[in-house]
């Protein structure tokens, strides 16, 4: 249909197979024949520098010229987009005149058949363009200029009024739960963390770091003590075991060790006749102050009896103690008030603090510090401490926007097998060729 | 009356059995697994959606009630929040993406590369504008969240390509942060700078709201193991979109064109290709921007208003803050700076220009240089290494800390203290409140430049020696007092020495010798403090009392001596 170059007459194509060398030699006489047949798309692309289907912006309506409108009427109503496109194209005008060059009148069926795929393609292209927009519809999100009251706003107002009339209740607003945490988004480090801190600030920072280390040490010590109390001898057992293991594994490595040893390395102390038993659990040596449950019950009963006696006695003299009673009542009310205040304060603190989400608790990160001999003499020689990415994640966790997670090693339950589906295997072979 | 009628007329006293966990907290919260099932999303997609919409997990007051008797720790969300998520159109897009990826994987396995290419070209995309509008109905709400946004965008702009984050996201973050910095420069909004061991911390005044953000140091990033970059990428996706809109609003409030354009023509031939010229020169932070009406933007930032008739409680503090802000805005007016290669160029350029100064650097360092080192009008040269004899006259050579300290104090500090090669005065944090009471009796050493001790660090052997305080643990309480007395006596010399130093007139001594005596005093004071920290609790109280009484005595005797001197002079 379309010619490569209207000036040059089209050479006659030799429809020969390109299988054998001799046929190629025949074809090679005319260079043009060697080239594959040019597709129309390629041609159009070359001539017009890319082919675009300009659907136009979705909101706009192109004002059609009178001629275009008439043509649309003549062609009948396909989709407006396709008819617009087709009516805009005038490529057939560049063809030499003749019956063959005029557009063939399409039958109804053909038209329907032809228009459908183009329609869909056009719609799809338009949708894709809309989605992949280079930028948002408008950069002015918050509208600096005062907008005139649009119809949308009045519609909403009418809806709200209608609802109120019918249900006698205001419509439920969409509640937006924003974070109530009072922690700052970007926590600034303490003054001692400056790259060139003053003496007082640096010492305060070191003191704080020392305190946290001491707290850790005391916790470890307490744990050690508890272990010793319940399982005597085991607290240091791990270290002793490690030492013994090391000694055993290093036996014979150093020549000086084996020089003095004889051949008989018999343990005289071991007695294999009876199997070793674990030491009995020492139930009897309980720490002082513990009584059995029976004794406790006895004590409790006695106490209850005494309290009952006391109450009866007191009742008889209550009349004389009215003033004191009223004072007691006042005191208890005040205490109740204080407790209420404390409860409210605790609730507020809980609401504004870090929430407990999930399995792990939020742990405050240790503040980074530099020792006195690590301080940099100049900004150029400063080696940074800490990671701001970790800071960011911790800040989100502190404000309960993310829940604390721990990294677990991912272990495969079963060994990994790779296989290919039967169907894919066959097709893959075919495609690879 | 017949029994049937009485039954009908009497109110029913038989109520239905109340079932547990059908009302109250049990119905307002929903666990994460249930939410996933309800929304039909994968965990990753659900997390992304929650981050984009700003839906966060909640902590119910009583976990047992919510979990129907069990107390296993689960992550809970408000049911209404999950229902709210269900109406989001981005959710449908996430499902489309999942379907799309499935198709692409299938095509790739089959070897249909043209299909893969086609799918790649038509990857479903979504926009977040409506979400931003929903979460921040007014511009002020967005400004209040700007801290988070800036911190993360600055972090992402410094990421290397190999981190697994798409390059486009990194470049977008870099572009937007540079645009924001340009706005701060144009609006002269910078108020505080703090250089810490972690990074730089800035505070700017954006529409009356203080915004604090951090910028990491130039050196390489660590590789944090417990940071989930997938989550941070989603946050960054949201924040970059938000920052774009915020920048537009900020630029339009100053009358600048957005997207920003450089006012003058630039020649990128020495530095980069023409395509990258805009980005590179913008990143240099040294070019003026085009205003909306065309032409260079006028440099008239909005100055804070004066309200002389205010009688509120904080009126004095507020007016002081306003005066300081105005002083900061024109701090470096008329100053011309030259930055040496070893200095942090971008940070210094930003800080100096935000206070009205002009900057330049060697053309070899990067694009954006405006005048050479030999320019006669240069007033300050920022240097960070010991200089030789090659000094030009007519300019002051200072360390980078001088710039930061000037901005924090709101005035031009004497440049002699910050000369290159000498340790500068301490860099105090502008975010901490230093009261006037810090300089109490005997603590003059605290205000001295800490760097004075850097040349003589405390002897580690001395520190590790078990101090006298540790030995006290074995002694009785009676002897504890004696031991504490010994402690005080041992350190008394330093105390008395300090007192004498306070009263002595400053002698005309060469700088070197003065510092040496100061070093010794500094070291002694530091050691004493460390030993004080090592004291056990029960002795600390005693020791404090003794020190207090000694100080009081010393003060009284000093006062008496002063009175005597006065009388002698007048007599």
GROMACS .gro file of C-alpha atoms in nm, chain A residues 124 127-128 130-133 135-145 147 172-180 184-208 210-211 214 347 350-351 353-361 365-397 399-407 418-421 423-425 427-432, chain B residues 32 47 51 53-54 56-61 63 73-78 80-81 84 93 106 108-112 114 121-123 125-127 129 132-139 142 147-148 151-152 155-156 159 163 194-201 212-217 219 221-229 231-232 235 239 242 244-246 248-249 252 258 342 344 384-386 399-401 404 423-429 431-432 434 445-448 450-451 453-454 457-458 522 526 529-530 533:
model
  246
  124UNK     CA    1  -0.563   0.098   2.760
  127UNK     CA    2  -0.542   0.461   3.114
  128UNK     CA    3  -0.175   0.371   3.132
  130UNK     CA    4  -0.303   0.854   3.322
  131UNK     CA    5  -0.161   0.622   3.580
  132UNK     CA    6   0.197   0.678   3.491
  133UNK     CA    7   0.155   1.053   3.491
  135UNK     CA    8   0.359   1.441   3.796
  136UNK     CA    9   0.045   1.476   4.002
  137UNK     CA   10  -0.257   1.650   3.866
  138UNK     CA   11  -0.164   1.961   4.053
  139UNK     CA   12   0.131   2.052   4.276
  140UNK     CA   13  -0.085   2.291   4.473
  141UNK     CA   14  -0.224   2.036   4.714
  142UNK     CA   15  -0.332   2.276   4.983
  143UNK     CA   16  -0.472   2.536   4.750
  144UNK     CA   17  -0.310   2.867   4.830
  145UNK     CA   18  -0.586   3.054   4.650
  147UNK     CA   19  -1.153   2.835   4.615
  172UNK     CA   20  -1.989   1.011   6.244
  173UNK     CA   21  -1.670   1.180   6.145
  174UNK     CA   22  -1.391   0.968   6.021
  175UNK     CA   23  -1.172   0.951   6.327
  176UNK     CA   24  -0.811   0.977   6.249
  177UNK     CA   25  -0.598   0.825   6.517
  178UNK     CA   26  -0.281   1.024   6.517
  179UNK     CA   27   0.003   0.930   6.743
  180UNK     CA   28  -0.034   1.077   7.089
  184UNK     CA   29   1.020   1.429   6.951
  185UNK     CA   30   1.060   1.293   6.602
  186UNK     CA   31   1.430   1.377   6.578
  187UNK     CA   32   1.582   1.343   6.928
  188UNK     CA   33   1.889   1.563   6.962
  189UNK     CA   34   2.179   1.397   7.148
  190UNK     CA   35   2.299   1.527   7.485
  191UNK     CA   36   2.543   1.820   7.492
  192UNK     CA   37   2.829   1.585   7.584
  193UNK     CA   38   2.795   1.418   7.245
  194UNK     CA   39   2.923   1.727   7.069
  195UNK     CA   40   3.236   1.665   6.862
  196UNK     CA   41   3.419   1.916   7.084
  197UNK     CA   42   3.235   1.909   7.417
  198UNK     CA   43   3.303   2.116   7.726
  199UNK     CA   44   3.450   1.941   8.028
  200UNK     CA   45   3.131   1.944   8.233
  201UNK     CA   46   2.912   1.814   7.951
  202UNK     CA   47   3.153   1.538   7.861
  203UNK     CA   48   3.186   1.425   8.219
  204UNK     CA   49   2.810   1.428   8.267
  205UNK     CA   50   2.776   1.208   7.959
  206UNK     CA   51   3.045   0.968   8.083
  207UNK     CA   52   2.879   0.957   8.424
  208UNK     CA   53   2.548   0.864   8.263
  210UNK     CA   54   2.896   0.464   8.367
  211UNK     CA   55   2.564   0.452   8.552
  214UNK     CA   56   2.681  -0.025   8.657
  347UNK     CA   57  -0.283   0.673   8.232
  350UNK     CA   58   0.097   0.542   7.940
  351UNK     CA   59  -0.088   0.705   7.655
  353UNK     CA   60   0.477   0.689   7.624
  354UNK     CA   61   0.583   0.388   7.421
  355UNK     CA   62   0.310   0.129   7.383
  356UNK     CA   63   0.373  -0.238   7.427
  357UNK     CA   64   0.307  -0.386   7.087
  358UNK     CA   65   0.375  -0.747   7.014
  359UNK     CA   66   0.625  -0.981   7.165
  360UNK     CA   67   0.925  -0.759   7.227
  361UNK     CA   68   0.950  -0.460   7.455
  365UNK     CA   69   1.919   0.255   7.271
  366UNK     CA   70   2.244   0.320   7.454
  367UNK     CA   71   2.367   0.671   7.402
  368UNK     CA   72   2.683   0.690   7.194
  369UNK     CA   73   2.981   0.849   7.360
  370UNK     CA   74   3.348   0.904   7.298
  371UNK     CA   75   3.612   0.863   7.566
  372UNK     CA   76   3.845   1.148   7.644
  373UNK     CA   77   4.132   1.010   7.436
  374UNK     CA   78   3.903   0.938   7.141
  375UNK     CA   79   3.789   1.298   7.099
  376UNK     CA   80   3.892   1.443   6.769
  377UNK     CA   81   4.120   1.748   6.770
  378UNK     CA   82   3.947   1.883   6.459
  379UNK     CA   83   3.633   1.831   6.253
  380UNK     CA   84   3.836   1.679   5.973
  381UNK     CA   85   3.970   1.402   6.200
  382UNK     CA   86   3.632   1.320   6.353
  383UNK     CA   87   3.524   0.957   6.328
  384UNK     CA   88   3.145   0.939   6.358
  385UNK     CA   89   2.979   0.717   6.620
  386UNK     CA   90   2.640   0.555   6.585
  387UNK     CA   91   2.404   0.517   6.292
  388UNK     CA   92   2.124   0.757   6.206
  389UNK     CA   93   1.925   0.479   6.035
  390UNK     CA   94   1.906   0.293   6.363
  391UNK     CA   95   1.808   0.622   6.526
  392UNK     CA   96   1.523   0.667   6.280
  393UNK     CA   97   1.390   0.315   6.337
  394UNK     CA   98   1.416   0.356   6.713
  395UNK     CA   99   1.232   0.687   6.690
  396UNK     CA  100   0.945   0.520   6.507
  397UNK     CA  101   0.939   0.241   6.767
  399UNK     CA  102   0.638   0.661   6.910
  400UNK     CA  103   0.464   0.324   6.857
  401UNK     CA  104   0.454   0.362   6.480
  402UNK     CA  105   0.648   0.038   6.431
  403UNK     CA  106   0.658  -0.259   6.662
  404UNK     CA  107   1.002  -0.379   6.776
  405UNK     CA  108   1.114  -0.680   6.582
  406UNK     CA  109   1.410  -0.911   6.623
  407UNK     CA  110   1.595  -1.079   6.343
  418UNK     CA  111   1.469  -2.691   4.224
  419UNK     CA  112   1.256  -2.838   3.956
  420UNK     CA  113   1.072  -2.731   3.648
  421UNK     CA  114   0.715  -2.809   3.566
  423UNK     CA  115   0.485  -2.837   3.067
  424UNK     CA  116   0.738  -2.558   3.101
  425UNK     CA  117   1.028  -2.788   3.025
  427UNK     CA  118   0.811  -2.505   2.597
  428UNK     CA  119   1.143  -2.382   2.728
  429UNK     CA  120   1.327  -2.611   2.493
  430UNK     CA  121   1.122  -2.488   2.203
  431UNK     CA  122   1.171  -2.122   2.293
  432UNK     CA  123   1.542  -2.155   2.352
  465UNK     CA  124  -0.292  -0.855   6.254
  480UNK     CA  125   0.268  -0.320   5.620
  484UNK     CA  126   0.267   0.296   5.663
  486UNK     CA  127  -0.213   0.549   5.538
  487UNK     CA  128  -0.071   0.621   5.881
  489UNK     CA  129  -0.047   0.217   6.352
  490UNK     CA  130  -0.086  -0.078   6.588
  491UNK     CA  131  -0.261  -0.011   6.921
  492UNK     CA  132  -0.222  -0.147   7.271
  493UNK     CA  133  -0.549  -0.253   7.432
  494UNK     CA  134  -0.582  -0.191   7.804
  496UNK     CA  135  -0.503  -0.803   7.637
  506UNK     CA  136   0.136  -1.118   7.276
  507UNK     CA  137  -0.014  -1.017   6.945
  508UNK     CA  138  -0.019  -0.701   6.742
  509UNK     CA  139  -0.360  -0.537   6.751
  510UNK     CA  140  -0.524  -0.272   6.538
  511UNK     CA  141  -0.847  -0.083   6.582
  513UNK     CA  142  -1.238   0.085   6.248
  514UNK     CA  143  -0.889   0.159   6.118
  517UNK     CA  144  -1.098   0.242   5.686
  526UNK     CA  145  -0.317  -0.125   4.301
  539UNK     CA  146   0.584  -1.679   3.448
  541UNK     CA  147   1.054  -1.502   3.243
  542UNK     CA  148   1.053  -1.870   3.333
  543UNK     CA  149   0.913  -1.951   2.993
  544UNK     CA  150   1.177  -1.738   2.827
  545UNK     CA  151   0.929  -1.496   2.669
  547UNK     CA  152   0.933  -0.971   2.479
  554UNK     CA  153   0.684  -0.101   3.040
  555UNK     CA  154   0.327  -0.122   3.166
  556UNK     CA  155   0.399  -0.171   3.535
  558UNK     CA  156   0.171   0.275   3.914
  559UNK     CA  157  -0.014   0.460   4.185
  560UNK     CA  158  -0.006   0.810   4.326
  562UNK     CA  159  -0.160   1.266   4.655
  565UNK     CA  160  -0.135   1.312   5.172
  566UNK     CA  161  -0.436   1.535   5.144
  567UNK     CA  162  -0.625   1.303   5.374
  568UNK     CA  163  -0.354   1.278   5.639
  569UNK     CA  164  -0.264   1.647   5.630
  570UNK     CA  165  -0.579   1.845   5.555
  571UNK     CA  166  -0.396   2.172   5.615
  572UNK     CA  167  -0.044   2.278   5.535
  575UNK     CA  168   0.230   1.870   5.712
  580UNK     CA  169   1.095   1.645   6.109
  581UNK     CA  170   1.048   1.279   6.022
  584UNK     CA  171   1.548   1.310   5.851
  585UNK     CA  172   1.461   1.013   5.636
  588UNK     CA  173   1.946   0.969   5.507
  589UNK     CA  174   1.829   0.820   5.181
  592UNK     CA  175   2.283   0.598   5.043
  596UNK     CA  176   2.209  -0.093   4.930
  627UNK     CA  177   2.480   2.132   6.644
  628UNK     CA  178   2.775   1.920   6.534
  629UNK     CA  179   2.766   1.593   6.725
  630UNK     CA  180   2.958   1.270   6.691
  631UNK     CA  181   2.652   1.121   6.519
  632UNK     CA  182   2.591   1.392   6.264
  633UNK     CA  183   2.478   1.749   6.212
  634UNK     CA  184   2.154   1.863   6.375
  645UNK     CA  185   1.463   1.978   6.361
  646UNK     CA  186   1.643   1.739   6.129
  647UNK     CA  187   1.971   1.552   6.120
  648UNK     CA  188   2.226   1.503   5.844
  649UNK     CA  189   2.486   1.225   5.868
  650UNK     CA  190   2.857   1.293   5.842
  652UNK     CA  191   3.212   0.939   5.601
  654UNK     CA  192   2.771   0.455   5.657
  655UNK     CA  193   2.768   0.155   5.883
  656UNK     CA  194   2.579  -0.155   5.782
  657UNK     CA  195   2.311  -0.184   6.049
  658UNK     CA  196   2.189  -0.540   6.079
  659UNK     CA  197   1.861  -0.470   6.255
  660UNK     CA  198   1.726  -0.210   6.015
  661UNK     CA  199   1.455  -0.328   5.779
  662UNK     CA  200   1.512  -0.130   5.461
  664UNK     CA  201   0.993  -0.059   5.567
  665UNK     CA  202   1.211   0.247   5.546
  668UNK     CA  203   0.828   0.553   5.457
  672UNK     CA  204   0.778   1.128   5.260
  675UNK     CA  205   0.493   1.483   5.080
  677UNK     CA  206   0.747   1.763   4.697
  678UNK     CA  207   0.416   1.925   4.786
  679UNK     CA  208   0.558   2.100   5.089
  681UNK     CA  209   0.593   2.372   4.625
  682UNK     CA  210   0.399   2.553   4.894
  685UNK     CA  211   0.531   2.975   4.620
  691UNK     CA  212   0.877   2.546   4.135
  775UNK     CA  213   3.923   1.966   5.365
  777UNK     CA  214   3.257   1.999   5.477
  817UNK     CA  215   4.078   2.272   5.897
  818UNK     CA  216   4.445   2.177   5.891
  819UNK     CA  217   4.761   2.336   6.029
  832UNK     CA  218   3.819   2.669   6.174
  833UNK     CA  219   3.471   2.552   6.061
  834UNK     CA  220   3.348   2.553   6.421
  837UNK     CA  221   2.856   2.713   6.375
  856UNK     CA  222   4.223   2.364   6.976
  857UNK     CA  223   3.908   2.577   6.962
  858UNK     CA  224   3.669   2.655   7.249
  859UNK     CA  225   3.407   2.391   7.324
  860UNK     CA  226   3.114   2.356   7.085
  861UNK     CA  227   2.812   2.387   7.313
  862UNK     CA  228   2.479   2.246   7.214
  864UNK     CA  229   1.943   2.260   7.206
  865UNK     CA  230   2.039   2.235   7.574
  867UNK     CA  231   2.277   2.625   7.997
  878UNK     CA  232   3.765   2.455   8.529
  879UNK     CA  233   3.438   2.333   8.381
  880UNK     CA  234   3.403   2.635   8.158
  881UNK     CA  235   3.760   2.620   8.041
  883UNK     CA  236   3.805   2.107   7.730
  884UNK     CA  237   4.051   2.083   7.447
  886UNK     CA  238   4.321   1.859   7.841
  887UNK     CA  239   4.343   1.683   7.508
  890UNK     CA  240   4.489   1.298   7.863
  891UNK     CA  241   4.429   1.154   8.213
  955UNK     CA  242   4.280   2.021   8.449
  959UNK     CA  243   3.944   1.539   8.622
  962UNK     CA  244   3.606   1.392   8.983
  963UNK     CA  245   3.656   1.035   8.870
  966UNK     CA  246   3.238   0.900   9.122
   0.00000   0.00000   0.00000
